[in-house]
Amino acid sequence: MLKLQVHGIVQAVGFRPFVHRIAVKNHLTGYIANVGDHVEIAVQGIPEDIEQFLRDLKNKKPPISEIDRIEKEVCPNENFDTFEVIKSQKKEGGESIIPPDIAICDECLEELFTPSDNRYLYPFINCTHCGPRFTIIEEMPYDREKTSMKSFPLCGFCQKEYTDIVNRRYHAEPVCCPEQGPHYTMSVEEAAHLLDQGKVVAVKGLGGFHIACLIDDSVVLRVRDLLNRPQQPFALMARDIESVRKLAYTSRQEEELLQSWMRPIVVLRKRKPLQGAAPLLHTIGIMLPYAPVHHLIFHYCASDVFVMTSANFPGNPMIIDNEIAERELPFADAFLYHNLEIVNRCDDSVIRNGLFIRRSRGFVPKGIPISHSKTVLAVGGELNNTFCITKGGKAFLSQHIGDTSNYDTLLFQKEAINHFIRLLALDWEDIDVIVCDLHPQYNTRKQAEDFSQMYGIPVKMVQHHFAHAYGLMAEHQKEMIVIAADGAGYGLDGNVWGGEILFRSERLGHLEYVPILGGDLATKWPERMLLSYLEREIPGRRYSKQEQQVLLNQLKKERILTSSTGRFLDGMAAFLGVCYERTYEGEPAMKLESLALKGKNLDVEMEVEGNQMMVKDFVKRIVDVKAPKKDIAKTAHTALGRAYIELLSNFNDMHLPVGFSGGVAYNEIIAKVLQKEAQKRGLEFYVHRLVPPGDGGTSFGQVASING
């Protein structure tokens, strides 16, 4: 008898019925069972049939499943008459984990709209190929009684499908039907008609509540006012890919991503202005329906596209509780919510140009290979936060957590950490080290120190931008010089970093330091940064001459300095009048990029002196150039990218690859300039593909900083 321990994404993906089919086909006897966080298979038969079974196991597995490794053991034969799927067993150890939530499959979608089907128009239809997974799981192994579906006993019809080895719903743990399954408290048809009438509807989906409404400017402006998001772009949900093409330009890769089982929000170039949904931006985030309820809404609606944005106020966690939704969202005209508990809230994933802006639904909790086998908890930074846990050579990045300066979000992170530890079959005493950001005032650092004191685990602090660099190198398994460019990170010298050239543990160069006029006020009011660079008054801006003089007097007393790329872009945005007040993270830089894409480079260069890029001198020169705003914007981007590569080249005698990380890595213009300039010098160029370049990937870099 050959016994196999199969690790990977092998639970909740139809793996057991698949193994049963190929075992029977190859005339084998034995069993398969979920064992803790992996599956155990025992097979008996002639050697040729076992070899064919092993080939089928690797080559014909379900498309959503992943096999990381197979441990084999030859054991004495037992008396098996058939091949059976046996009851799950609890066993400690391993590092496998359940798959993410999966968009509705084609078979279920067809049944959803087949009048003779038992699940006709039923918004919770699912099978082993699709439906909720991560959002309903409480603990491993993945069985119905360990999910929030345990509150809904199987009826006779569902029980028959659940126990039929040849049925698509064999051991589909969320399987249900209208007779005894979850239900919505109002009809989807009624909610859809309200949307068509211009009403605002709070919709509870797989991972939490969304606010849905028409894309008409009058309706969107009302939602902006109610959610306190005056400028932040809203995601849209379109009926189908044809509807997407009417709104935005799409590439083949983007369409494949939109229609994949992950169904992320994909940030696309606008074809239509859509200024209400994404003011002063050239892009718009769009997703396709992924849950049955979304398809039902479009089935009953005349509209082909809606705003579908997370129903929470800025900084707060995504709402998952019905009562909290009614209390926090009193402005909604209707609530389309259900009675299935969401165990793990999970925001939509967002991808732009192949880069994760947010890695969440559809991707979490899939593991990412990492070079060490230690068990590490990294708590991340502050904004757009995630945490990360490593085990057995894999890093498990959490779903989007959010702004941990908010107390409720910090509590959410603590709860989610404990839940991940359970899902990974870990205890706190298994964790070797906790990693946090160097910033002394981050709540996550205090959280790490609290965990350390509570469980006796050592804490390691990693500087923010080095974490970005470690993460990028870990993704590509390459040593490289990394440009880490973003808005802010507490530096090793106590200043605010954000325009760094890093190699291993050394800071090779950076943007010239300038004072931050008013500290955090400068991040909200970009014109303050413009004054920091110019060191003089500039007429025609939002601040009056008298106000500018007061601020310039204050500038002489500022002691906090920054090398931030984000603040440089903020200052240019203020100079060109595209953003005077930041109302969401990255707003000035995003609007500046949209303006710059229409312009041409004027070949005004940013000088390099020693290990610094002389940004103040550049700003003082560029503001006196008489040219269209779009050309000045394009020139600022181009000069910055060229200066980075020029400075980096001074330290790159070994011709090491160049990497680009940090929030500025989303900037299409700067990334292209860096790539072009690096390749002109014969240097390889790398960006992130597995984790977000921004702060959502910092925790991955923190775990990567640990040596094996």
XYZ file of C-alpha atoms in Angstrom:
708
model
C 0.000 0.000 0.000
C 1.211 3.484 -0.850
C 0.211 6.249 1.568
C 0.359 9.869 0.384
C 0.213 13.100 2.387
C -0.774 15.776 -0.140
C -0.167 19.405 0.850
C -1.387 22.530 -0.908
C -4.815 23.881 -1.815
C -6.484 20.480 -1.671
C -9.511 21.131 0.521
C -12.724 22.831 -0.608
C -11.859 22.500 -4.306
C -13.411 19.124 -5.206
C -10.133 17.308 -4.635
C -11.553 14.265 -2.823
C -14.145 13.355 -5.493
C -11.463 13.913 -8.139
C -9.130 11.484 -6.360
C -11.994 8.998 -5.987
C -12.652 9.131 -9.746
C -9.034 8.577 -10.800
C -8.571 5.823 -8.194
C -11.615 3.926 -9.479
C -10.541 4.513 -13.092
C -7.140 2.995 -12.301
C -8.651 -0.021 -10.459
C -7.253 0.957 -7.055
C -8.673 0.436 -3.571
C -8.022 2.496 -0.450
C -9.257 5.825 0.873
C -8.884 9.595 0.946
C -9.541 11.862 3.938
C -9.058 15.459 4.981
C -6.419 15.233 7.711
C -5.998 18.507 9.569
C -4.845 20.916 6.900
C -3.958 18.467 4.101
C -5.334 15.252 2.589
C -4.207 11.695 3.157
C -4.540 9.103 0.398
C -3.946 5.348 0.635
C -3.958 3.270 -2.564
C -3.524 -0.430 -3.285
C -3.219 -2.102 -6.677
C -0.698 -3.238 -9.230
C 2.365 -0.951 -9.625
C 1.461 0.158 -13.168
C -1.980 1.347 -12.041
C -0.509 3.203 -9.060
C 1.996 4.957 -11.347
C -0.810 6.045 -13.680
C -2.800 7.255 -10.663
C 0.142 9.420 -9.562
C 0.435 10.917 -13.049
C -3.298 11.683 -13.102
C -3.045 13.199 -9.627
C -0.556 15.794 -10.847
C -1.792 16.368 -14.395
C -5.597 16.245 -14.104
C -6.250 17.880 -10.739
C -9.097 20.439 -10.358
C -8.052 23.804 -11.840
C -8.371 25.731 -8.569
C -6.364 23.184 -6.570
C -2.609 23.440 -6.033
C -0.267 20.647 -4.962
C 2.800 21.964 -3.166
C 4.311 18.626 -2.232
C 3.482 14.952 -1.781
C 5.004 12.847 0.998
C 5.062 9.127 0.136
C 5.252 6.142 2.470
C 5.080 2.437 1.585
C 2.991 0.571 4.184
C 1.714 -3.002 4.633
C -1.400 -3.797 2.608
C -4.804 -3.641 4.264
C -8.121 -5.256 3.360
C -9.786 -2.622 1.165
C -12.594 -3.781 -1.115
C -13.239 -0.376 -2.689
C -11.877 3.153 -2.742
C -13.711 5.347 -0.235
C -13.873 8.928 0.960
C -13.706 8.633 4.742
C -14.484 11.057 7.553
C -12.079 13.922 8.144
C -9.480 13.498 10.857
C -7.913 16.183 13.017
C -4.123 16.233 12.961
C -1.667 18.923 13.971
C 1.055 20.319 11.729
C 1.357 21.081 8.046
C 1.026 24.385 6.286
C -1.805 23.950 3.799
C -4.799 26.224 3.935
C -8.194 26.539 2.305
C -8.625 28.366 -1.003
C -10.010 31.876 -1.348
C -13.647 32.569 -2.131
C -14.373 31.575 -5.725
C -16.647 33.391 -8.194
C -19.757 31.526 -9.309
C -18.919 28.877 -11.915
C -20.594 28.529 -15.316
C -22.549 25.413 -14.278
C -24.058 27.106 -11.225
C -24.770 30.250 -13.234
C -26.696 28.201 -15.782
C -28.683 26.469 -13.031
C -29.393 29.833 -11.378
C -31.445 30.874 -14.404
C -32.981 27.475 -15.275
C -36.655 27.536 -14.155
C -36.812 23.763 -13.607
C -33.769 23.724 -11.313
C -34.253 23.439 -7.535
C -31.981 26.454 -7.064
C -33.620 28.660 -9.675
C -32.948 32.321 -8.753
C -31.446 31.202 -5.420
C -28.706 33.693 -4.406
C -26.618 31.143 -2.457
C -26.142 28.533 -5.171
C -22.645 26.975 -5.114
C -20.731 23.743 -5.670
C -17.239 22.309 -5.195
C -16.030 24.595 -8.002
C -17.291 27.895 -6.599
C -18.737 29.821 -3.687
C -17.580 31.072 -0.287
C -14.591 29.455 1.390
C -12.332 31.797 3.371
C -15.183 34.079 4.444
C -17.111 31.252 6.169
C -14.337 29.033 7.613
C -13.899 28.933 11.390
C -11.194 26.282 11.713
C -9.570 23.405 9.865
C -10.204 20.826 8.549
C -12.655 22.352 6.122
C -15.929 20.592 6.969
C -19.431 22.038 7.103
C -19.609 21.917 10.898
C -16.500 24.110 11.034
C -18.039 26.855 8.891
C -20.878 29.313 9.432
C -22.998 27.017 7.209
C -23.400 24.742 10.236
C -26.452 26.837 11.160
C -28.265 25.524 8.077
C -28.875 21.738 8.176
C -28.940 19.942 4.853
C -32.376 19.098 3.504
C -32.984 15.706 1.893
C -32.288 17.003 -1.617
C -28.997 18.673 -0.655
C -27.964 15.693 1.483
C -28.372 13.390 -1.504
C -26.126 15.577 -3.671
C -23.646 16.067 -0.831
C -23.148 12.317 -0.421
C -23.165 11.372 -4.124
C -19.550 10.873 -5.189
C -20.319 11.577 -8.857
C -22.246 14.778 -8.121
C -20.669 18.214 -8.557
C -21.761 19.051 -5.015
C -20.201 16.036 -3.352
C -18.881 17.346 -0.034
C -19.403 20.937 -1.182
C -19.524 22.266 2.370
C -21.600 25.418 1.630
C -24.177 23.474 -0.432
C -27.734 24.650 0.242
C -31.056 25.384 -1.412
C -34.118 27.570 -0.741
C -35.720 24.955 1.531
C -33.325 25.205 4.494
C -30.459 27.412 3.336
C -29.616 31.068 3.999
C -31.865 33.741 2.580
C -32.060 37.482 1.980
C -34.507 39.470 4.079
C -35.897 41.407 1.111
C -36.335 40.252 -2.454
C -33.424 40.846 -4.800
C -35.933 41.907 -7.440
C -37.237 44.703 -5.214
C -33.702 45.903 -4.444
C -32.859 45.901 -8.153
C -35.882 48.034 -9.004
C -34.894 50.509 -6.279
C -31.433 50.786 -7.822
C -32.944 51.538 -11.221
C -34.960 54.309 -9.554
C -31.777 55.991 -8.301
C -31.974 54.725 -4.725
C -28.981 53.764 -2.571
C -28.940 50.104 -1.508
C -26.620 48.467 1.034
C -25.849 44.997 -0.346
C -24.374 42.236 1.809
C -22.256 39.920 -0.302
C -19.611 37.281 0.442
C -17.103 39.372 2.389
C -19.114 42.312 3.687
C -21.431 45.155 2.751
C -21.224 47.285 -0.387
C -23.066 50.472 -1.215
C -24.677 50.167 -4.639
C -26.176 52.951 -6.738
C -26.439 54.225 -10.303
C -23.418 55.968 -11.842
C -25.462 59.127 -12.477
C -23.562 62.108 -11.069
C -26.460 63.290 -8.905
C -26.738 59.896 -7.175
C -22.969 59.460 -6.824
C -22.551 62.931 -5.313
C -25.167 62.071 -2.716
C -23.274 58.886 -1.782
C -19.997 60.821 -1.621
C -21.500 63.244 0.835
C -23.022 60.477 2.953
C -19.848 58.350 3.085
C -17.537 61.358 3.520
C -15.559 60.452 0.389
C -15.621 63.713 -1.599
C -13.035 62.703 -4.225
C -12.041 59.055 -3.689
C -12.678 56.924 -6.789
C -15.558 54.464 -6.513
C -15.382 50.979 -8.001
C -17.989 50.002 -10.563
C -19.621 46.648 -11.240
C -20.624 46.002 -14.857
C -23.110 43.467 -16.169
C -20.651 41.753 -18.546
C -17.427 42.285 -20.463
C -19.260 44.093 -23.272
C -20.493 46.648 -20.741
C -16.925 47.099 -19.476
C -15.674 47.808 -22.997
C -18.168 50.654 -23.335
C -16.728 52.335 -20.239
C -12.992 51.658 -20.512
C -10.185 50.414 -22.734
C -9.164 46.826 -22.027
C -6.258 44.588 -22.980
C -6.516 40.831 -23.427
C -4.767 40.281 -20.091
C -7.106 42.688 -18.310
C -10.178 40.971 -19.743
C -8.846 37.581 -18.675
C -8.345 38.920 -15.159
C -11.809 40.482 -15.060
C -13.370 37.150 -16.052
C -11.144 34.929 -13.894
C -12.509 33.061 -10.886
C -10.792 35.653 -8.653
C -12.883 38.493 -10.176
C -10.829 41.424 -8.822
C -11.468 45.083 -9.447
C -9.245 45.932 -12.417
C -8.158 49.556 -12.817
C -8.608 50.482 -16.488
C -8.135 53.527 -18.685
C -11.394 55.396 -19.072
C -13.212 55.455 -22.383
C -15.942 57.679 -20.907
C -15.293 60.604 -18.503
C -17.072 59.075 -15.453
C -16.065 62.128 -13.424
C -18.633 61.395 -10.736
C -17.129 57.979 -10.020
C -13.440 58.919 -10.454
C -12.900 62.707 -10.447
C -9.885 64.053 -12.390
C -8.439 60.569 -12.949
C -7.744 58.835 -16.254
C -8.570 55.437 -14.751
C -11.592 53.673 -13.298
C -11.792 50.455 -11.270
C -14.313 47.952 -12.640
C -15.283 44.409 -11.666
C -17.713 41.847 -12.992
C -20.379 40.061 -10.902
C -18.841 37.308 -8.789
C -21.599 36.256 -6.373
C -25.003 34.884 -7.425
C -26.733 37.893 -5.861
C -24.852 40.220 -8.235
C -26.050 38.275 -11.263
C -29.594 38.374 -9.908
C -29.439 42.148 -9.436
C -28.461 42.590 -13.078
C -31.111 40.046 -14.105
C -33.820 42.276 -12.658
C -32.206 45.648 -13.527
C -32.312 47.735 -16.668
C -28.941 49.334 -15.833
C -25.712 47.750 -17.078
C -23.399 49.273 -14.487
C -23.528 50.374 -10.854
C -21.250 51.910 -8.297
C -20.307 49.042 -5.953
C -18.103 50.438 -3.198
C -17.280 49.165 0.286
C -19.941 50.348 2.729
C -17.717 51.755 5.424
C -16.473 55.176 6.394
C -12.808 56.044 5.693
C -10.472 54.223 8.072
C -13.112 51.814 9.401
C -13.210 48.050 8.764
C -15.640 46.678 6.188
C -19.098 46.181 7.740
C -20.223 42.543 8.028
C -22.953 42.667 10.694
C -26.583 43.413 9.768
C -27.382 45.462 12.870
C -24.179 47.486 12.564
C -24.988 48.143 8.904
C -28.382 49.595 9.803
C -26.838 51.722 12.534
C -23.825 52.950 10.535
C -25.596 53.385 7.186
C -28.904 55.078 8.064
C -28.863 56.940 4.748
C -29.333 53.748 2.701
C -32.772 53.571 1.123
C -32.820 49.782 1.475
C -30.789 46.939 2.971
C -30.330 43.751 0.985
C -28.809 41.536 3.649
C -28.792 37.838 4.440
C -28.623 35.645 7.546
C -25.360 33.794 6.786
C -22.613 34.855 9.184
C -19.463 36.253 7.570
C -16.642 34.824 9.685
C -13.820 36.640 7.867
C -14.531 40.029 6.311
C -12.765 40.337 2.982
C -12.641 43.398 0.711
C -12.447 43.174 -3.066
C -8.972 42.834 -4.556
C -7.742 45.681 -6.783
C -5.173 45.328 -9.588
C -3.652 47.933 -11.902
C -1.195 47.136 -14.701
C -0.556 43.734 -13.148
C 0.220 45.249 -9.725
C -1.858 44.542 -6.650
C -3.224 47.702 -5.096
C -5.128 45.461 -2.707
C -4.620 41.694 -2.429
C -7.718 40.326 -0.730
C -10.818 38.470 -2.008
C -9.939 35.775 -4.534
C -6.276 35.630 -3.483
C -6.271 35.346 0.320
C -5.256 33.077 1.997
C -3.105 31.508 -0.765
C 0.506 31.101 0.353
C 3.561 32.668 -1.289
C 6.889 30.765 -1.304
C 9.585 32.234 0.920
C 13.202 31.213 1.436
C 13.143 30.408 5.170
C 11.158 27.868 7.171
C 10.783 29.856 10.387
C 7.380 30.680 11.838
C 7.135 34.465 11.811
C 4.332 36.944 12.461
C 4.698 40.374 10.841
C 2.153 43.021 11.811
C 2.839 45.459 8.952
C 2.749 49.241 9.119
C -0.232 51.569 9.421
C -2.153 52.589 6.276
C -3.621 49.988 3.892
C -2.258 47.414 6.280
C -1.995 43.644 6.135
C -0.241 41.179 8.401
C 1.689 38.084 7.344
C 2.471 34.709 8.927
C 5.076 32.278 7.620
C 5.067 28.552 8.127
C 6.851 25.702 6.388
C 8.450 27.871 3.705
C 5.297 29.797 2.793
C 4.106 33.290 3.623
C 0.391 33.737 4.226
C -0.561 37.358 3.660
C -3.806 38.464 5.283
C -6.779 40.066 3.629
C -6.851 43.880 3.474
C -7.011 45.197 7.052
C -6.940 48.969 6.501
C -5.857 51.958 8.561
C -4.600 50.666 11.910
C -4.462 54.165 13.381
C -8.205 53.524 13.725
C -8.933 51.559 16.917
C -11.653 49.354 15.396
C -9.332 48.433 12.537
C -6.567 47.560 14.987
C -8.989 45.274 16.847
C -9.960 43.691 13.535
C -6.284 42.975 12.863
C -5.893 41.331 16.279
C -8.942 39.115 15.683
C -7.766 38.230 12.175
C -4.269 37.316 13.420
C -5.729 34.910 15.961
C -7.972 33.415 13.291
C -5.084 32.894 10.861
C -3.076 31.217 13.614
C -5.936 28.734 14.088
C -6.330 28.125 10.346
C -2.610 27.403 10.059
C -2.821 24.906 12.945
C -0.432 27.024 15.002
C -0.243 28.111 18.617
C 1.361 31.318 19.819
C 4.279 29.346 21.260
C 5.076 28.125 17.722
C 5.950 31.656 16.578
C 9.706 32.286 16.524
C 9.680 36.063 16.158
C 7.295 38.992 15.671
C 8.304 41.709 13.199
C 7.011 45.278 13.199
C 7.782 48.679 11.713
C 10.437 50.910 13.241
C 8.011 53.828 13.688
C 7.686 54.468 17.447
C 4.092 55.732 17.190
C 2.518 53.045 15.003
C -0.254 51.140 16.745
C 0.998 47.971 15.082
C 4.354 48.328 16.839
C 2.544 48.606 20.177
C 0.459 45.579 19.166
C 3.632 43.593 18.428
C 5.109 44.586 21.784
C 1.894 43.551 23.547
C 1.966 40.151 21.832
C 5.635 39.825 22.773
C 4.974 40.530 26.436
C 1.920 38.274 26.527
C 3.520 35.243 24.858
C 7.252 35.740 25.451
C 8.145 36.077 21.763
C 11.060 38.303 20.647
C 10.305 41.371 18.510
C 12.359 42.578 15.555
C 11.877 46.075 14.120
C 12.451 46.634 10.400
C 12.681 50.039 8.755
C 9.734 50.642 6.431
C 11.572 51.036 3.115
C 13.948 48.177 3.752
C 10.818 46.048 4.261
C 9.672 47.069 0.769
C 13.082 46.087 -0.602
C 13.208 42.750 1.231
C 9.755 41.902 -0.089
C 10.646 42.609 -3.710
C 13.847 40.567 -3.505
C 11.971 37.697 -1.834
C 9.371 37.671 -4.621
C 11.978 37.337 -7.354
C 14.599 35.438 -5.336
C 17.214 37.903 -6.590
C 19.604 40.334 -5.014
C 19.035 43.819 -6.417
C 19.333 47.523 -5.765
C 15.850 48.716 -4.858
C 14.277 52.117 -5.378
C 11.762 52.412 -2.520
C 9.579 55.440 -3.207
C 6.443 56.395 -1.302
C 4.872 59.014 0.935
C 6.446 58.356 4.306
C 8.333 55.926 6.487
C 10.216 56.477 9.733
C 13.911 56.535 8.828
C 16.929 55.152 10.641
C 18.090 58.737 11.263
C 14.721 59.834 12.686
C 13.711 61.739 9.557
C 10.814 60.868 7.257
C 12.095 58.768 4.372
C 10.328 58.107 1.085
C 12.768 58.445 -1.819
C 15.385 55.766 -1.145
C 17.966 53.738 -3.048
C 18.749 50.640 -0.987
C 21.099 47.680 -1.244
C 21.006 44.940 1.365
C 21.025 46.888 4.658
C 22.656 50.016 3.211
C 21.066 53.293 2.148
C 22.984 54.285 -0.985
C 21.145 57.479 -1.827
C 17.929 59.451 -1.507
C 15.997 62.539 -2.464
C 17.351 65.716 -0.929
C 15.950 66.426 2.531
C 13.446 69.274 2.857
C 11.481 70.439 5.907
C 7.898 69.210 6.280
C 5.973 72.430 6.757
C 3.551 71.725 9.593
C 4.289 68.013 9.912
C 1.221 65.920 9.076
C -0.607 69.054 7.898
C 1.679 69.023 4.856
C 0.280 65.641 3.809
C -3.259 67.047 3.842
C -2.463 70.437 2.286
C 0.076 69.865 -0.550
C 0.708 73.592 -1.035
C 2.722 73.482 2.193
C 5.184 71.118 0.500
C 5.400 73.434 -2.502
C 6.492 76.235 -0.163
C 9.010 73.875 1.474
C 10.685 73.289 -1.897
C 10.506 76.880 -3.161
C 11.361 78.686 0.094
C 9.586 81.753 -1.283
C 6.114 83.066 -2.040
C 4.377 82.048 -5.229
C 1.424 84.120 -6.450
C -1.902 82.802 -7.647
C -2.166 79.888 -5.236
C -4.879 79.050 -2.729
C -2.941 80.530 0.202
C -2.926 84.333 0.254
C 0.323 86.313 0.271
C -0.041 86.931 4.001
C -0.706 83.242 4.716
C 2.302 82.221 2.656
C 4.508 84.625 4.586
C 3.356 83.175 7.909
C 4.089 79.669 6.646
C 7.511 80.646 5.300
C 8.418 82.083 8.698
C 7.325 78.789 10.239
C 9.418 76.904 7.671
C 12.609 78.367 9.130
C 11.810 76.690 12.456
C 10.870 73.237 11.126
C 13.104 70.430 12.341
C 11.374 67.419 10.765
C 12.885 66.648 7.359
C 11.713 64.372 4.563
C 13.137 62.679 1.485
C 9.658 61.628 0.356
C 8.878 61.101 -3.322
C 5.182 61.337 -2.513
C 5.608 64.778 -0.977
C 7.515 65.959 -4.080
C 4.623 64.827 -6.283
C 2.179 66.495 -3.869
C 4.039 69.779 -4.198
C 3.958 69.601 -7.993
C 0.223 68.811 -7.880
C -0.353 71.946 -5.814
C 1.775 74.079 -8.137
C -0.213 72.911 -11.172
C -3.539 73.357 -9.380
C -4.763 69.765 -9.685
C -5.020 69.142 -5.930
C -4.876 71.550 -2.996
C -6.349 69.213 -0.385
C -5.708 65.478 -0.037
C -8.965 63.711 0.814
C -7.715 60.147 0.247
C -4.357 58.380 0.222
C -2.302 59.206 -2.884
C -4.819 61.685 -4.327
C -2.439 64.521 -5.376
C 0.021 62.138 -7.053
C -2.742 60.211 -8.829
C -4.281 63.373 -10.254
C -0.846 64.673 -11.249
C -0.155 61.423 -13.126
C -3.469 61.716 -14.987
C -2.519 65.228 -16.080
C 1.033 64.190 -17.046
C -0.097 61.356 -19.316
C -1.376 63.966 -21.776
C 1.891 65.931 -21.800
C 5.380 65.818 -23.284
C 8.765 65.947 -21.597
C 10.525 69.335 -21.669
C 13.941 67.845 -20.779
C 14.434 69.820 -17.588
C 16.703 67.532 -15.573
C 16.952 66.932 -11.836
C 20.584 67.234 -10.782
C 22.415 64.590 -8.750
C 25.040 65.612 -6.203
C 26.858 63.020 -4.127
C 24.230 60.587 -2.870
C 21.258 62.952 -3.265
C 18.814 64.054 -5.969
C 18.533 67.832 -5.762
C 14.790 68.237 -5.718
C 14.603 71.815 -4.372
C 16.680 73.223 -7.207
C 14.537 71.320 -9.717
C 11.273 72.709 -8.329
C 12.661 76.254 -8.277
C 13.594 75.936 -11.956
C 10.490 74.132 -13.212
C 8.017 76.640 -11.743
C 9.543 79.356 -13.938
C 9.136 77.351 -17.148
C 6.458 78.765 -19.443
C 4.699 75.687 -20.768
C 1.345 73.880 -20.582
C 0.593 72.319 -17.211
C 0.471 68.822 -18.678
C 4.018 69.211 -20.053
C 5.371 70.438 -16.723
C 3.698 67.479 -15.023
C 5.238 65.034 -17.519
C 8.649 66.657 -17.090
C 8.515 66.309 -13.293
C 7.836 62.570 -13.603
C 10.511 62.029 -16.234
C 13.203 64.037 -14.439
C 12.565 62.155 -11.211
C 12.839 58.734 -12.859
C 16.029 59.657 -14.707
C 17.622 61.067 -11.556
C 16.916 57.859 -9.651
C 18.699 55.737 -12.254
C 21.581 58.203 -12.619
C 22.215 58.173 -8.873
C 21.771 54.421 -8.619
C 24.232 53.840 -11.464
C 26.953 55.598 -9.486
C 26.853 52.749 -6.965
C 26.192 49.819 -9.307
C 29.625 48.619 -10.401
C 28.347 45.028 -10.244
C 25.492 45.798 -12.675
C 22.938 44.374 -10.268
C 19.261 44.315 -11.261
C 17.105 47.310 -10.352
C 13.862 46.934 -8.387
C 11.032 49.416 -7.841
C 8.834 49.249 -4.740
C 6.688 51.483 -2.543
C 3.436 53.281 -3.280
C 4.959 55.348 -6.107
C 5.555 52.092 -8.015
C 1.903 52.296 -9.114
C 2.805 55.403 -11.125
C 2.843 54.266 -14.741
C 5.012 57.126 -16.038
C 7.758 56.858 -13.426
C 7.852 53.060 -13.703
C 8.281 53.242 -17.484
C 11.040 55.870 -17.219
C 12.900 53.762 -14.654
C 12.589 50.635 -16.779
C 13.731 52.423 -19.944
C 16.702 54.095 -18.242
C 17.736 50.867 -16.489
C 17.569 48.837 -19.692
C 19.586 51.492 -21.564
C 22.365 50.688 -19.078
C 21.939 46.947 -19.535
C 20.254 46.463 -16.153
C 17.361 44.103 -15.444
C 14.276 45.792 -13.977
C 11.817 44.235 -11.517
C 8.505 45.212 -9.947
C 6.131 43.350 -7.652
C 3.775 40.706 -9.028
C 2.743 38.669 -5.975
C 2.154 41.315 -3.289
C 1.244 45.019 -3.367
C 4.159 47.434 -3.922
C 2.507 49.770 -1.403
C 1.970 49.318 2.304
C -0.295 46.313 1.740
C 2.890 44.371 0.976
C 5.046 45.697 3.820
C 4.263 42.769 6.124
C 5.515 40.337 3.462
C 8.783 42.275 3.343
C 8.982 42.137 7.122
C 8.799 38.332 7.181
C 11.285 38.214 4.290
C 13.774 40.178 6.412
C 14.232 37.162 8.677
C 17.197 34.994 7.765
C 16.586 31.269 7.553
